[in-house]
């Protein structure tokens, strides 16, 4: 998979791209990442990429000419066989979820565009394929959102995590019926008065599977009834 990140702060990504399984995916060539700094696409002595909003108001808006030039440059440098999918990170986009992570993990090349200031000039949207939000809250920039998209997408690529089953059978996955995963326990068997359920220690795999299904359902019903409603309507 190839990913280009258009950002004013490429340095924020450097430790992230070196660490843990994302770092290993980069090292092994499963993932290649290109950082496209927005600043050189800026204008004037200060290479500004923002300007005051038409109609007045507080804050600065990212200019479409600078942002789209950076998106085009990133795309050209990626040199992908198929046109990359261009994704704007914005609180006004489609809410990111595991279904979208799965879809993006099947896309060979992505350009992720991180906003700053008051966000993008409205016309930038016409040059993007998707607008993605991390949730109903406002970050200062799109970089943390882009890292979340990368991390959740790359871990779904084959041969990235040691045990591929662990990404298939977890919360929100079709293999878990779109529900939350069952509760997990490890050693010690007893901790400050809280014990691991006996069934998990008895070694009867059928009973363990039944216990886990029941727990996943109860937990989803209690914490995320919306997941069960969605499941019912499919
Ligand atoms: N003025 C914008 C609004 O009210 O919709 C918010 C701009 S925000 C301060 C600056 C940038 O942070 C956005 O352009 C976007 O790239 C990023 N951002 C903020 N919240 C986000 C979210 N929930 N999901 C994805 N990106 C977000």
GROMACS .gro file of C-alpha atoms and ligand atoms in nm:
model
  261
    1UNK     CA    1   0.000   0.000   0.000
    2UNK     CA    2   0.120   0.351  -0.078
    3UNK     CA    3   0.016   0.652   0.129
    4UNK     CA    4   0.102   1.018   0.076
    5UNK     CA    5   0.032   1.260   0.360
    6UNK     CA    6  -0.015   1.627   0.281
    7UNK     CA    7   0.061   1.824   0.597
    8UNK     CA    8   0.212   2.141   0.740
    9UNK     CA    9   0.382   1.925   1.007
   10UNK     CA   10   0.558   1.628   0.843
   11UNK     CA   11   0.782   1.592   1.150
   12UNK     CA   12   0.482   1.476   1.356
   13UNK     CA   13   0.472   1.156   1.149
   14UNK     CA   14   0.836   1.056   1.172
   15UNK     CA   15   0.833   0.867   1.507
   16UNK     CA   16   0.491   0.724   1.425
   17UNK     CA   17   0.619   0.578   1.096
   18UNK     CA   18   0.925   0.425   1.267
   19UNK     CA   19   0.743   0.263   1.559
   20UNK     CA   20   0.568  -0.070   1.623
   21UNK     CA   21   0.386  -0.250   1.344
   22UNK     CA   22   0.357   0.060   1.122
   23UNK     CA   23   0.737   0.085   1.135
   24UNK     CA   24   0.771  -0.284   1.055
   25UNK     CA   25   0.526  -0.254   0.764
   26UNK     CA   26   0.739   0.032   0.627
   27UNK     CA   27   1.061  -0.165   0.683
   28UNK     CA   28   0.925  -0.471   0.508
   29UNK     CA   29   0.792  -0.266   0.215
   30UNK     CA   30   0.426  -0.360   0.278
   31UNK     CA   31   0.365   0.012   0.329
   32UNK     CA   32   0.540   0.307   0.171
   33UNK     CA   33   0.470   0.657   0.299
   34UNK     CA   34   0.553   0.987   0.141
   35UNK     CA   35   0.532   1.310   0.340
   36UNK     CA   36   0.434   1.610   0.130
   37UNK     CA   37   0.510   1.932   0.318
   38UNK     CA   38   0.249   2.197   0.243
   39UNK     CA   39   0.483   2.487   0.319
   40UNK     CA   40   0.683   2.487  -0.009
   41UNK     CA   41   0.348   2.516  -0.190
   42UNK     CA   42   0.282   2.843  -0.008
   43UNK     CA   43   0.295   3.193  -0.154
   44UNK     CA   44   0.495   3.508  -0.088
   45UNK     CA   45   0.793   3.569   0.137
   46UNK     CA   46   0.641   3.363   0.417
   47UNK     CA   47   0.521   3.081   0.192
   48UNK     CA   48   0.172   3.130   0.335
   49UNK     CA   49  -0.083   2.866   0.260
   50UNK     CA   50  -0.369   3.042   0.444
   51UNK     CA   51  -0.560   3.366   0.403
   52UNK     CA   52  -0.843   3.559   0.565
   53UNK     CA   53  -1.198   3.434   0.503
   54UNK     CA   54  -1.417   3.608   0.246
   55UNK     CA   55  -1.713   3.761   0.427
   56UNK     CA   56  -1.508   3.816   0.742
   57UNK     CA   57  -1.487   3.613   1.059
   58UNK     CA   58  -1.214   3.487   1.283
   59UNK     CA   59  -0.922   3.266   1.188
   60UNK     CA   60  -0.753   3.182   0.861
   61UNK     CA   61  -0.859   2.947   0.582
   62UNK     CA   62  -0.633   2.716   0.377
   63UNK     CA   63  -0.607   2.839   0.019
   64UNK     CA   64  -0.734   2.597  -0.248
   65UNK     CA   65  -0.447   2.670  -0.491
   66UNK     CA   66  -0.179   2.579  -0.232
   67UNK     CA   67  -0.357   2.270  -0.098
   68UNK     CA   68  -0.447   2.127  -0.438
   69UNK     CA   69  -0.093   2.193  -0.569
   70UNK     CA   70   0.042   1.987  -0.276
   71UNK     CA   71  -0.212   1.709  -0.342
   72UNK     CA   72  -0.113   1.701  -0.711
   73UNK     CA   73   0.260   1.697  -0.625
   74UNK     CA   74   0.211   1.415  -0.374
   75UNK     CA   75   0.014   1.213  -0.627
   76UNK     CA   76   0.279   1.262  -0.893
   77UNK     CA   77   0.559   1.157  -0.654
   78UNK     CA   78   0.368   0.845  -0.548
   79UNK     CA   79   0.368   0.738  -0.915
   80UNK     CA   80   0.099   0.482  -0.834
   81UNK     CA   81  -0.029   0.255  -1.112
   82UNK     CA   82  -0.392   0.352  -1.039
   83UNK     CA   83  -0.506   0.703  -0.942
   84UNK     CA   84  -0.475   0.733  -0.563
   85UNK     CA   85  -0.786   0.796  -0.355
   86UNK     CA   86  -0.774   1.148  -0.211
   87UNK     CA   87  -0.907   1.173   0.142
   88UNK     CA   88  -0.959   1.502   0.325
   89UNK     CA   89  -0.951   1.483   0.704
   90UNK     CA   90  -1.229   1.709   0.828
   91UNK     CA   91  -1.476   1.709   1.120
   92UNK     CA   92  -1.747   1.757   0.856
   93UNK     CA   93  -1.669   1.428   0.677
   94UNK     CA   94  -1.815   1.079   0.699
   95UNK     CA   95  -1.751   0.930   1.044
   96UNK     CA   96  -1.452   0.695   1.027
   97UNK     CA   97  -1.525   0.339   1.136
   98UNK     CA   98  -1.400  -0.017   1.096
   99UNK     CA   99  -1.603  -0.067   0.776
  100UNK     CA  100  -1.431   0.232   0.618
  101UNK     CA  101  -1.092   0.112   0.749
  102UNK     CA  102  -1.153  -0.221   0.572
  103UNK     CA  103  -1.251  -0.044   0.250
  104UNK     CA  104  -0.943   0.178   0.260
  105UNK     CA  105  -0.717  -0.122   0.331
  106UNK     CA  106  -0.816  -0.252  -0.013
  107UNK     CA  107  -0.715   0.071  -0.188
  108UNK     CA  108  -0.359   0.049  -0.327
  109UNK     CA  109  -0.276   0.421  -0.297
  110UNK     CA  110  -0.412   0.697  -0.072
  111UNK     CA  111  -0.346   1.069  -0.039
  112UNK     CA  112  -0.444   1.189   0.310
  113UNK     CA  113  -0.482   1.565   0.340
  114UNK     CA  114  -0.447   1.726   0.684
  115UNK     CA  115  -0.612   2.059   0.749
  116UNK     CA  116  -0.508   2.331   0.996
  117UNK     CA  117  -0.640   2.676   1.097
  118UNK     CA  118  -1.014   2.709   1.023
  119UNK     CA  119  -0.987   2.428   0.769
  120UNK     CA  120  -0.994   2.407   0.389
  121UNK     CA  121  -1.139   2.655   0.144
  122UNK     CA  122  -1.467   2.491   0.037
  123UNK     CA  123  -1.338   2.439  -0.320
  124UNK     CA  124  -1.071   2.189  -0.206
  125UNK     CA  125  -1.353   1.933  -0.170
  126UNK     CA  126  -1.398   1.922  -0.548
  127UNK     CA  127  -1.048   1.774  -0.577
  128UNK     CA  128  -1.101   1.497  -0.319
  129UNK     CA  129  -1.273   1.159  -0.333
  130UNK     CA  130  -1.368   1.130   0.034
  131UNK     CA  131  -1.404   1.347   0.341
  132UNK     CA  132  -1.342   1.160   0.664
  133UNK     CA  133  -1.399   1.263   1.024
  134UNK     CA  134  -1.260   1.095   1.332
  135UNK     CA  135  -1.570   1.185   1.533
  136UNK     CA  136  -1.787   1.467   1.655
  137UNK     CA  137  -1.514   1.678   1.809
  138UNK     CA  138  -1.271   1.934   1.671
  139UNK     CA  139  -0.896   1.879   1.660
  140UNK     CA  140  -0.647   2.154   1.582
  141UNK     CA  141  -0.519   1.969   1.278
  142UNK     CA  142  -0.579   1.660   1.066
  143UNK     CA  143  -0.250   1.489   1.155
  144UNK     CA  144  -0.379   1.283   1.450
  145UNK     CA  145  -0.681   1.186   1.240
  146UNK     CA  146  -0.451   1.078   0.953
  147UNK     CA  147  -0.245   0.865   1.195
  148UNK     CA  148  -0.564   0.698   1.317
  149UNK     CA  149  -0.670   0.622   0.960
  150UNK     CA  150  -0.324   0.483   0.880
  151UNK     CA  151  -0.296   0.271   1.194
  152UNK     CA  152  -0.643   0.117   1.166
  153UNK     CA  153  -0.606   0.056   0.792
  154UNK     CA  154  -0.251  -0.080   0.781
  155UNK     CA  155  -0.313  -0.335   1.058
  156UNK     CA  156  -0.574  -0.493   0.829
  157UNK     CA  157  -0.323  -0.554   0.550
  158UNK     CA  158  -0.219  -0.918   0.515
  159UNK     CA  159   0.110  -1.008   0.688
  160UNK     CA  160   0.133  -0.689   0.894
  161UNK     CA  161   0.029  -0.820   1.236
  162UNK     CA  162   0.176  -1.148   1.359
  163UNK     CA  163  -0.163  -1.316   1.403
  164UNK     CA  164  -0.399  -1.212   1.126
  165UNK     CA  165  -0.693  -1.380   1.307
  166UNK     CA  166  -0.664  -1.123   1.584
  167UNK     CA  167  -0.770  -0.844   1.345
  168UNK     CA  168  -1.050  -1.052   1.198
  169UNK     CA  169  -1.208  -1.137   1.534
  170UNK     CA  170  -1.231  -0.811   1.719
  171UNK     CA  171  -1.479  -0.537   1.795
  172UNK     CA  172  -1.684  -0.413   1.495
  173UNK     CA  173  -1.557  -0.684   1.258
  174UNK     CA  174  -1.809  -0.885   1.051
  175UNK     CA  175  -1.658  -1.196   1.216
  176UNK     CA  176  -1.784  -1.057   1.552
  177UNK     CA  177  -2.121  -0.975   1.395
  178UNK     CA  178  -2.030  -0.605   1.404
  179UNK     CA  179  -2.055  -0.615   1.786
  180UNK     CA  180  -1.804  -0.545   2.061
  181UNK     CA  181  -1.555  -0.819   2.138
  182UNK     CA  182  -1.599  -1.040   2.445
  183UNK     CA  183  -1.398  -0.953   2.761
  184UNK     CA  184  -1.039  -1.081   2.767
  185UNK     CA  185  -0.839  -1.209   3.065
  186UNK     CA  186  -0.479  -1.312   3.125
  187UNK     CA  187  -0.270  -1.409   3.430
  188UNK     CA  188  -0.297  -1.383   3.726
  189UNK     CA  189  -0.612  -1.590   3.765
  190UNK     CA  190  -0.705  -1.384   4.070
  191UNK     CA  191  -0.625  -1.016   4.110
  192UNK     CA  192  -0.726  -0.810   4.414
  193UNK     CA  193  -1.043  -1.011   4.460
  194UNK     CA  194  -1.137  -1.020   4.091
  195UNK     CA  195  -1.125  -1.372   3.945
  196UNK     CA  196  -1.104  -1.498   3.588
  197UNK     CA  197  -1.435  -1.675   3.507
  198UNK     CA  198  -1.402  -2.050   3.573
  199UNK     CA  199  -1.527  -2.144   3.226
  200UNK     CA  200  -1.220  -1.984   3.064
  201UNK     CA  201  -0.990  -2.200   3.275
  202UNK     CA  202  -1.165  -2.533   3.231
  203UNK     CA  203  -1.051  -2.598   2.872
  204UNK     CA  204  -1.391  -2.685   2.717
  205UNK     CA  205  -1.371  -2.495   2.384
  206UNK     CA  206  -1.740  -2.518   2.303
  207UNK     CA  207  -1.836  -2.377   2.641
  208UNK     CA  208  -1.572  -2.104   2.605
  209UNK     CA  209  -1.709  -2.003   2.263
  210UNK     CA  210  -2.068  -1.997   2.398
  211UNK     CA  211  -1.960  -1.791   2.702
  212UNK     CA  212  -1.779  -1.542   2.479
  213UNK     CA  213  -2.074  -1.505   2.239
  214UNK     CA  214  -2.305  -1.436   2.533
  215UNK     CA  215  -2.066  -1.185   2.687
  216UNK     CA  216  -2.013  -1.004   2.356
  217UNK     CA  217  -2.388  -0.973   2.310
  218UNK     CA  218  -2.451  -0.855   2.668
  219UNK     CA  219  -2.168  -0.603   2.653
  220UNK     CA  220  -2.278  -0.467   2.314
  221UNK     CA  221  -2.638  -0.439   2.437
  222UNK     CA  222  -2.528  -0.250   2.749
  223UNK     CA  223  -2.265  -0.024   2.594
  224UNK     CA  224  -2.351   0.007   2.226
  225UNK     CA  225  -2.716  -0.076   2.154
  226UNK     CA  226  -2.670   0.112   1.822
  227UNK     CA  227  -2.446  -0.175   1.702
  228UNK     CA  228  -2.722  -0.430   1.765
  229UNK     CA  229  -2.985  -0.211   1.596
  230UNK     CA  230  -2.756  -0.176   1.293
  231UNK     CA  231  -2.703  -0.551   1.288
  232UNK     CA  232  -3.078  -0.612   1.304
  233UNK     CA  233  -3.144  -0.380   1.011
  234UNK     CA  234  -2.889  -0.548   0.780
  235LIG     N1  235  -1.350   2.519   1.119
  235LIG     C1  236  -1.362   2.378   1.104
  235LIG     C2  237  -1.504   2.335   1.138
  235LIG     O1  238  -1.565   2.397   1.227
  235LIG     O2  239  -1.555   2.239   1.079
  235LIG     C3  240  -1.264   2.304   1.195
  235LIG     C4  241  -1.122   2.319   1.151
  235LIG     S1  242  -1.009   2.232   1.255
  235LIG     C5  243  -0.972   2.352   1.377
  235LIG     C6  244  -0.863   2.225   1.160
  235LIG     C7  245  -0.839   2.095   1.090
  235LIG     O3  246  -0.829   1.990   1.185
  235LIG     C8  247  -0.944   2.048   0.992
  235LIG     O4  248  -0.930   2.109   0.866
  235LIG     C9  249  -0.919   1.899   0.985
  235LIG     O5  250  -0.818   1.865   0.893
  235LIG    C10  251  -0.870   1.868   1.126
  235LIG     N2  252  -0.976   1.811   1.210
  235LIG    C11  253  -1.035   1.868   1.316
  235LIG     N3  254  -1.126   1.788   1.370
  235LIG    C12  255  -1.125   1.674   1.299
  235LIG    C13  256  -1.199   1.553   1.305
  235LIG     N4  257  -1.292   1.534   1.398
  235LIG     N5  258  -1.173   1.458   1.215
  235LIG    C14  259  -1.080   1.477   1.119
  235LIG     N6  260  -1.006   1.590   1.107
  235LIG    C15  261  -1.030   1.688   1.196
   0.00000   0.00000   0.00000
